[in-house]
GROMACS .gro file of C-alpha atoms in nm:
model
  339
    1MET     CA    1   0.553  -4.109   2.325
    2ASP     CA    2   0.214  -3.944   2.154
    3GLY     CA    3   0.383  -3.765   1.855
    4GLU     CA    4   0.181  -3.451   1.955
    5PRO     CA    5   0.411  -3.158   1.974
    6ARG     CA    6   0.519  -3.063   2.358
    7ASP     CA    7   0.670  -2.750   2.494
    8SER     CA    8   1.002  -2.652   2.515
    9ASP     CA    9   1.065  -2.795   2.856
   10ALA     CA   10   0.865  -3.110   2.839
   11VAL     CA   11   1.053  -3.181   2.529
   12GLN     CA   12   1.409  -3.131   2.717
   13GLN     CA   13   1.348  -3.331   2.951
   14CYS     CA   14   1.225  -3.603   2.755
   15VAL     CA   15   1.562  -3.568   2.518
   16GLU     CA   16   1.682  -3.575   2.853
   17GLU     CA   17   1.563  -3.955   2.932
   18ILE     CA   18   1.617  -4.061   2.572
   19ALA     CA   19   1.989  -3.929   2.553
   20ARG     CA   20   2.010  -4.119   2.900
   21ARG     CA   21   1.938  -4.420   2.775
   22LEU     CA   22   2.126  -4.417   2.447
   23ASP     CA   23   2.387  -4.346   2.648
   24ASP     CA   24   2.374  -4.646   2.894
   25ASP     CA   25   2.292  -4.854   2.559
   26LEU     CA   26   2.631  -4.778   2.419
   27ARG     CA   27   2.816  -4.822   2.717
   28ARG     CA   28   2.648  -5.131   2.758
   29ALA     CA   29   2.708  -5.267   2.399
   30CYS     CA   30   3.077  -5.144   2.404
   31ASP     CA   31   3.140  -5.356   2.727
   32SER     CA   32   2.942  -5.643   2.498
   33THR     CA   33   3.124  -5.633   2.241
   34GLY     CA   34   3.491  -5.628   2.414
   35ARG     CA   35   3.522  -5.255   2.351
   36TRP     CA   36   3.399  -5.306   1.957
   37ALA     CA   37   3.587  -5.593   1.913
   38ASP     CA   38   3.336  -5.761   1.695
   39ALA     CA   39   3.216  -5.579   1.443
   40ALA     CA   40   2.922  -5.777   1.382
   41GLN     CA   41   2.750  -5.736   1.668
   42THR     CA   42   2.872  -5.333   1.704
   43ASP     CA   43   2.668  -5.270   1.400
   44THR     CA   44   2.375  -5.472   1.510
   45LEU     CA   45   2.383  -5.300   1.859
   46VAL     CA   46   2.458  -4.963   1.765
   47ARG     CA   47   2.196  -4.912   1.489
   48ASP     CA   48   1.942  -5.109   1.761
   49ALA     CA   49   2.042  -4.828   2.000
   50LEU     CA   50   2.032  -4.542   1.764
   51GLN     CA   51   1.750  -4.624   1.568
   52ARG     CA   52   1.554  -4.666   1.896
   53ALA     CA   53   1.670  -4.351   2.005
   54LEU     CA   54   1.547  -4.181   1.701
   55ASP     CA   55   1.217  -4.296   1.689
   56ARG     CA   56   1.162  -4.155   2.019
   57LEU     CA   57   1.311  -3.849   1.927
   58SER     CA   58   1.063  -3.823   1.604
   59GLY     CA   59   0.789  -3.905   1.857
   60THR     CA   60   0.848  -3.549   2.061
   61GLY     CA   61   0.721  -3.425   1.716
   62CYS     CA   62   0.985  -3.121   1.726
   63TRP     CA   63   1.121  -3.073   1.404
   64GLY     CA   64   1.352  -2.854   1.221
   65GLU     CA   65   1.493  -2.559   1.399
   66ALA     CA   66   1.281  -2.598   1.660
   67ASN     CA   67   1.507  -2.927   1.798
   68ARG     CA   68   1.847  -2.730   1.756
   69LEU     CA   69   1.830  -2.643   2.138
   70PRO     CA   70   1.722  -2.992   2.281
   71SER     CA   71   1.924  -3.167   2.011
   72GLY     CA   72   2.229  -2.992   2.209
   73VAL     CA   73   2.096  -3.198   2.505
   74LEU     CA   74   2.110  -3.493   2.330
   75TRP     CA   75   2.510  -3.437   2.229
   76ARG     CA   76   2.590  -3.280   2.588
   77ILE     CA   77   2.468  -3.636   2.724
   78ALA     CA   78   2.575  -3.902   2.416
   79GLY     CA   79   2.812  -3.672   2.240
   80ALA     CA   80   3.133  -3.884   2.388
   81TRP     CA   81   3.005  -4.192   2.191
   82LEU     CA   82   2.814  -3.986   1.899
   83GLN     CA   83   3.141  -3.792   1.772
   84VAL     CA   84   3.308  -4.113   1.711
   85GLY     CA   85   3.137  -4.144   1.398
   86GLU     CA   86   3.313  -3.948   1.118
   87LEU     CA   87   3.012  -3.859   0.876
   88GLN     CA   88   2.759  -3.757   1.169
   89TRP     CA   89   3.064  -3.555   1.315
   90ARG     CA   90   3.113  -3.385   1.056
   91ALA     CA   91   2.728  -3.318   0.975
   92ARG     CA   92   2.697  -3.172   1.326
   93THR     CA   93   3.036  -2.978   1.298
   94LYS     CA   94   2.997  -2.865   0.969
   95PRO     CA   95   3.361  -2.783   0.913
   96ARG     CA   96   3.342  -2.597   0.578
   97GLY     CA   97   3.073  -2.377   0.720
   98TYR     CA   98   2.773  -2.553   0.540
   99ALA     CA   99   2.543  -2.846   0.540
  100GLY     CA  100   2.622  -3.072   0.278
  101ASP     CA  101   2.993  -2.953   0.189
  102PHE     CA  102   3.193  -3.118  -0.072
  103GLU     CA  103   3.387  -3.339   0.104
  104MET     CA  104   3.079  -3.495   0.277
  105LEU     CA  105   2.891  -3.560  -0.068
  106ALA     CA  106   3.213  -3.727  -0.211
  107GLN     CA  107   3.225  -3.972   0.093
  108ILE     CA  108   2.883  -4.056   0.056
  109ALA     CA  109   2.915  -4.094  -0.292
  110ALA     CA  110   3.224  -4.374  -0.184
  111ASP     CA  111   3.061  -4.503   0.082
  112HIS     CA  112   3.298  -4.386   0.315
  113VAL     CA  113   3.337  -4.601   0.683
  114GLY     CA  114   3.632  -4.493   0.906
  115ALA     CA  115   3.899  -4.681   1.074
  116HIS     CA  116   3.778  -4.685   1.447
  117PRO     CA  117   3.558  -4.970   1.486
  118LEU     CA  118   3.249  -4.785   1.697
  119GLY     CA  119   3.294  -4.511   1.404
  120ALA     CA  120   3.280  -4.758   1.123
  121ALA     CA  121   2.948  -4.853   1.252
  122PHE     CA  122   2.805  -4.499   1.310
  123ASP     CA  123   2.949  -4.445   0.952
  124ARG     CA  124   2.752  -4.766   0.801
  125PHE     CA  125   2.388  -4.674   0.987
  126PHE     CA  126   2.510  -4.328   0.798
  127GLN     CA  127   2.545  -4.470   0.498
  128ALA     CA  128   2.249  -4.701   0.524
  129GLN     CA  129   2.019  -4.422   0.521
  130ALA     CA  130   1.745  -4.331   0.315
  131ALA     CA  131   1.908  -3.979   0.209
  132PRO     CA  132   2.229  -4.061   0.109
  133HIS     CA  133   2.099  -4.398  -0.118
  134ALA     CA  134   1.894  -4.068  -0.261
  135VAL     CA  135   2.222  -3.872  -0.304
  136ARG     CA  136   2.400  -4.193  -0.475
  137ASN     CA  137   2.111  -4.282  -0.693
  138ARG     CA  138   2.043  -3.900  -0.775
  139THR     CA  139   2.412  -3.864  -0.902
  140SER     CA  140   2.376  -4.170  -1.110
  141LEU     CA  141   2.070  -4.050  -1.287
  142ILE     CA  142   2.241  -3.637  -1.358
  143ALA     CA  143   2.544  -3.845  -1.523
  144ALA     CA  144   2.309  -4.074  -1.741
  145ALA     CA  145   2.040  -3.787  -1.836
  146VAL     CA  146   2.337  -3.518  -1.935
  147ALA     CA  147   2.538  -3.796  -2.149
  148GLY     CA  148   2.196  -3.945  -2.268
  149PHE     CA  149   2.150  -3.557  -2.373
  150ILE     CA  150   2.500  -3.599  -2.566
  151GLU     CA  151   2.397  -3.875  -2.718
  152ARG     CA  152   2.081  -3.797  -2.856
  153HIS     CA  153   2.231  -3.447  -3.014
  154SER     CA  154   2.490  -3.567  -3.237
  155ALA     CA  155   2.658  -3.249  -3.347
  156GLY     CA  156   2.792  -2.924  -3.181
  157GLN     CA  157   2.917  -2.812  -2.857
  158ILE     CA  158   2.722  -2.889  -2.527
  159ARG     CA  159   2.711  -2.614  -2.298
  160VAL     CA  160   2.630  -2.781  -1.949
  161VAL     CA  161   2.599  -2.567  -1.659
  162SER     CA  162   2.592  -2.698  -1.282
  163VAL     CA  163   2.457  -2.513  -1.029
  164GLY     CA  164   2.591  -2.572  -0.649
  165SER     CA  165   2.811  -2.838  -0.846
  166GLY     CA  166   2.987  -2.927  -0.535
  167PRO     CA  167   3.266  -3.213  -0.618
  168ALA     CA  168   3.089  -3.227  -0.945
  169LEU     CA  169   3.108  -3.686  -0.925
  170ASP     CA  170   2.749  -3.686  -1.123
  171LEU     CA  171   2.936  -3.484  -1.445
  172LEU     CA  172   3.252  -3.686  -1.407
  173GLN     CA  173   3.047  -3.998  -1.420
  174ALA     CA  174   2.865  -3.866  -1.696
  175CYS     CA  175   3.245  -3.828  -1.888
  176ARG     CA  176   3.324  -4.146  -1.833
  177ARG     CA  177   2.991  -4.283  -1.972
  178LEU     CA  178   3.084  -4.104  -2.304
  179THR     CA  179   3.315  -4.182  -2.615
  180PRO     CA  180   3.628  -3.968  -2.661
  181PRO     CA  181   3.451  -3.770  -2.928
  182GLN     CA  182   3.137  -3.710  -2.766
  183ARG     CA  183   3.340  -3.586  -2.437
  184GLN     CA  184   3.548  -3.344  -2.683
  185ARG     CA  185   3.210  -3.155  -2.745
  186LEU     CA  186   3.133  -3.077  -2.370
  187GLN     CA  187   3.147  -2.701  -2.236
  188LEU     CA  188   3.137  -2.764  -1.845
  189VAL     CA  189   3.034  -2.439  -1.658
  190LEU     CA  190   3.047  -2.537  -1.259
  191LEU     CA  191   2.920  -2.280  -1.017
  192ASP     CA  192   2.974  -2.311  -0.668
  193LEU     CA  193   3.041  -2.112  -0.313
  194ASP     CA  194   3.292  -2.291  -0.184
  195PRO     CA  195   3.638  -2.261  -0.375
  196ALA     CA  196   3.777  -2.548  -0.262
  197ALA     CA  197   3.491  -2.728  -0.377
  198LEU     CA  198   3.569  -2.570  -0.756
  199ASP     CA  199   3.938  -2.696  -0.682
  200TYR     CA  200   3.792  -3.014  -0.602
  201ALA     CA  201   3.587  -3.058  -0.875
  202ARG     CA  202   3.860  -2.908  -1.157
  203ALA     CA  203   4.096  -3.223  -0.990
  204GLN     CA  204   3.874  -3.470  -1.062
  205LEU     CA  205   3.784  -3.346  -1.421
  206ALA     CA  206   4.137  -3.279  -1.550
  207PRO     CA  207   4.157  -3.653  -1.680
  208PRO     CA  208   3.850  -3.670  -1.891
  209LEU     CA  209   3.842  -3.333  -2.030
  210GLU     CA  210   4.109  -3.013  -2.116
  211PRO     CA  211   4.123  -2.719  -1.900
  212SER     CA  212   3.943  -2.522  -2.169
  213GLN     CA  213   3.638  -2.761  -2.168
  214LEU     CA  214   3.596  -2.576  -1.787
  215GLN     CA  215   3.446  -2.259  -1.675
  216LEU     CA  216   3.467  -2.232  -1.277
  217VAL     CA  217   3.277  -1.935  -1.139
  218ARG     CA  218   3.286  -1.880  -0.795
  219GLU     CA  219   2.943  -1.715  -0.697
  220ASN     CA  220   2.689  -1.659  -0.364
  221LEU     CA  221   2.415  -1.912  -0.534
  222PHE     CA  222   2.174  -1.782  -0.297
  223ARG     CA  223   2.180  -1.482  -0.519
  224LEU     CA  224   2.246  -1.592  -0.891
  225ALA     CA  225   1.880  -1.453  -0.925
  226GLN     CA  226   1.909  -1.124  -0.835
  227ALA     CA  227   1.936  -0.859  -1.114
  228GLY     CA  228   2.282  -0.721  -1.183
  229ARG     CA  229   2.457  -1.087  -1.062
  230ARG     CA  230   2.708  -1.259  -1.276
  231GLY     CA  231   2.414  -1.453  -1.420
  232ASP     CA  232   2.513  -1.425  -1.735
  233CYS     CA  233   2.707  -1.718  -1.702
  234LEU     CA  234   2.409  -1.978  -1.709
  235ASP     CA  235   2.292  -1.823  -2.049
  236GLY     CA  236   2.308  -2.058  -2.316
  237ALA     CA  237   2.299  -2.328  -2.117
  238ASP     CA  238   2.172  -2.652  -2.323
  239VAL     CA  239   2.193  -2.862  -2.004
  240LEU     CA  240   2.136  -2.747  -1.645
  241VAL     CA  241   2.179  -2.943  -1.320
  242CYS     CA  242   2.117  -2.832  -0.945
  243SER     CA  243   2.107  -3.099  -0.719
  244GLY     CA  244   2.110  -2.952  -0.364
  245LEU     CA  245   2.036  -2.576  -0.388
  246PHE     CA  246   1.653  -2.565  -0.309
  247ASP     CA  247   1.696  -2.785  -0.019
  248TYR     CA  248   1.761  -2.466   0.121
  249LEU     CA  249   1.543  -2.215  -0.041
  250ASP     CA  250   1.221  -2.078   0.027
  251ASP     CA  251   0.918  -2.069  -0.232
  252ALA     CA  252   0.958  -1.725  -0.342
  253ALA     CA  253   1.342  -1.787  -0.361
  254ALA     CA  254   1.287  -2.097  -0.519
  255ALA     CA  255   1.073  -1.957  -0.797
  256ALA     CA  256   1.296  -1.657  -0.898
  257LEU     CA  257   1.578  -1.896  -0.941
  258LEU     CA  258   1.364  -2.148  -1.140
  259ALA     CA  259   1.240  -1.862  -1.355
  260ARG     CA  260   1.622  -1.810  -1.422
  261PHE     CA  261   1.719  -2.144  -1.505
  262TRP     CA  262   1.407  -2.158  -1.778
  263GLN     CA  263   1.515  -1.810  -1.914
  264ALA     CA  264   1.891  -1.969  -1.916
  265LEU     CA  265   1.833  -2.239  -2.121
  266ARG     CA  266   1.856  -2.269  -2.524
  267PRO     CA  267   1.591  -2.374  -2.715
  268ALA     CA  268   1.525  -2.773  -2.676
  269GLY     CA  269   1.760  -2.726  -2.383
  270GLU     CA  270   1.692  -2.936  -2.035
  271ALA     CA  271   1.740  -2.883  -1.665
  272TRP     CA  272   1.706  -3.131  -1.384
  273VAL     CA  273   1.623  -2.943  -1.045
  274PHE     CA  274   1.638  -3.141  -0.714
  275ASN     CA  275   1.437  -3.090  -0.405
  276PHE     CA  276   1.422  -3.370  -0.108
  277ALA     CA  277   1.045  -3.499  -0.004
  278PRO     CA  278   0.870  -3.472   0.332
  279HIS     CA  279   0.871  -3.822   0.376
  280ASN     CA  280   1.286  -3.841   0.367
  281PRO     CA  281   1.312  -4.156   0.638
  282SER     CA  282   1.619  -3.952   0.715
  283ARG     CA  283   1.478  -3.659   0.858
  284ALA     CA  284   1.510  -3.735   1.231
  285TYR     CA  285   1.826  -3.873   1.164
  286MET     CA  286   2.004  -3.547   0.997
  287GLU     CA  287   1.813  -3.308   1.244
  288TRP     CA  288   1.874  -3.406   1.572
  289ILE     CA  289   2.207  -3.567   1.539
  290GLY     CA  290   2.305  -3.342   1.239
  291ASN     CA  291   2.149  -3.047   1.280
  292TRP     CA  292   2.091  -3.047   0.896
  293TYR     CA  293   1.771  -2.894   0.770
  294LEU     CA  294   1.630  -2.882   0.482
  295ILE     CA  295   1.288  -2.722   0.328
  296TYR     CA  296   1.124  -3.029   0.211
  297ARG     CA  297   0.880  -3.013  -0.076
  298THR     CA  298   0.610  -3.256  -0.240
  299ALA     CA  299   0.517  -3.308  -0.583
  300GLU     CA  300   0.224  -3.084  -0.592
  301GLN     CA  301   0.457  -2.790  -0.404
  302MET     CA  302   0.674  -2.807  -0.672
  303ARG     CA  303   0.422  -2.750  -0.924
  304ALA     CA  304   0.306  -2.488  -0.764
  305VAL     CA  305   0.692  -2.323  -0.743
  306ALA     CA  306   0.720  -2.385  -1.110
  307ALA     CA  307   0.405  -2.211  -1.173
  308GLN     CA  308   0.483  -1.939  -1.007
  309ALA     CA  309   0.810  -1.904  -1.179
  310GLU     CA  310   0.569  -1.876  -1.470
  311ILE     CA  311   0.711  -2.205  -1.648
  312PRO     CA  312   0.454  -2.341  -1.859
  313HIS     CA  313   0.326  -2.639  -1.705
  314GLN     CA  314   0.386  -2.844  -2.004
  315HIS     CA  315   0.693  -2.815  -2.017
  316VAL     CA  316   0.752  -2.939  -1.652
  317ARG     CA  317   0.752  -3.294  -1.536
  318ILE     CA  318   0.787  -3.374  -1.170
  319SER     CA  319   0.998  -3.696  -1.119
  320ALA     CA  320   1.198  -3.855  -0.855
  321GLU     CA  321   1.505  -4.056  -0.803
  322SER     CA  322   1.453  -4.467  -0.810
  323SER     CA  323   1.427  -4.482  -0.413
  324GLY     CA  324   1.145  -4.158  -0.437
  325VAL     CA  325   1.289  -3.949  -0.190
  326ASN     CA  326   1.496  -3.691  -0.406
  327LEU     CA  327   1.210  -3.523  -0.618
  328TYR     CA  328   1.312  -3.330  -0.920
  329TRP     CA  329   1.203  -3.081  -1.195
  330GLN     CA  330   1.295  -3.152  -1.533
  331ILE     CA  331   1.225  -2.865  -1.737
  332THR     CA  332   1.218  -2.928  -2.099
  333ARG     CA  333   1.262  -2.605  -2.326
  334PRO     CA  334   1.084  -2.650  -2.665
  335ALA     CA  335   1.251  -2.567  -2.955
  336GLU     CA  336   1.047  -2.199  -2.975
  337VAL     CA  337   0.911  -2.050  -2.711
  338ALA     CA  338   0.707  -1.715  -2.763
  339GLY     CA  339   0.886  -1.402  -2.612
   0.00000   0.00000   0.00000
């Protein structure tokens, strides 16, 4: 494999060969482990077989939506094995209609592993990937950032807006870092398209917060920057976080929404907005196994989006969570901004 792009027939033929090898490898692994009775050996053989397949699939040079059809060849041949992994099966089938739903994020946060011995091996492979590690890292990073903001601002109510809040585990972690008097100063606004995500977040946040401290808004996030939408719920944000939405926005939509976030911040307010980087080592696994496609951006591309959003460059910093895979805009509104 030379890593060069191939025509569609050649890609499909190549994927079929890879899939048959994966099917054979897993069949032999089933036999040699006594039908997965030896957990340690199962983990090793499953990891090696799947990684070997992913390395060869990467070599096709077929990325993004272009691999949606050939990935179907992979699943047609090896899917009887692959579907046993709860997490990769959920990624593939998208039972809530979209990738990275709140239940998936909650399972990533909890380092969930299923009960089936083969499925558990697949789940451990999933949880060991760079992307889930980055998701867990950014959850902790947001929690620390929100808690730190509240600790630095020792008086008054703090309005925290989470766009695409999902399970809101980052804000739950933030609450747990705060003292009861500090938590009482919080006003949380959660926006999500999925009403079940909002219900889940409400249940998670109910113990540390009073109902009056929560505002739940069901909103089409992809239209949030459009005039006439209910974007006023963003306004007056002391802290604004958006952890996953920008991975699905093109540059024009990303710039429009980033500009809206800038406008929504109060003086001295801060925003943390995340976007996966193209060097994501989990990309082949996400795309070929999960049909999970992101819009990746480098730090330079993120700076260009912020410039397109007309945010003064001195008020934007591009950083990354500790693994370096998930980048983020850190935007700070100064105390006074002309105009």
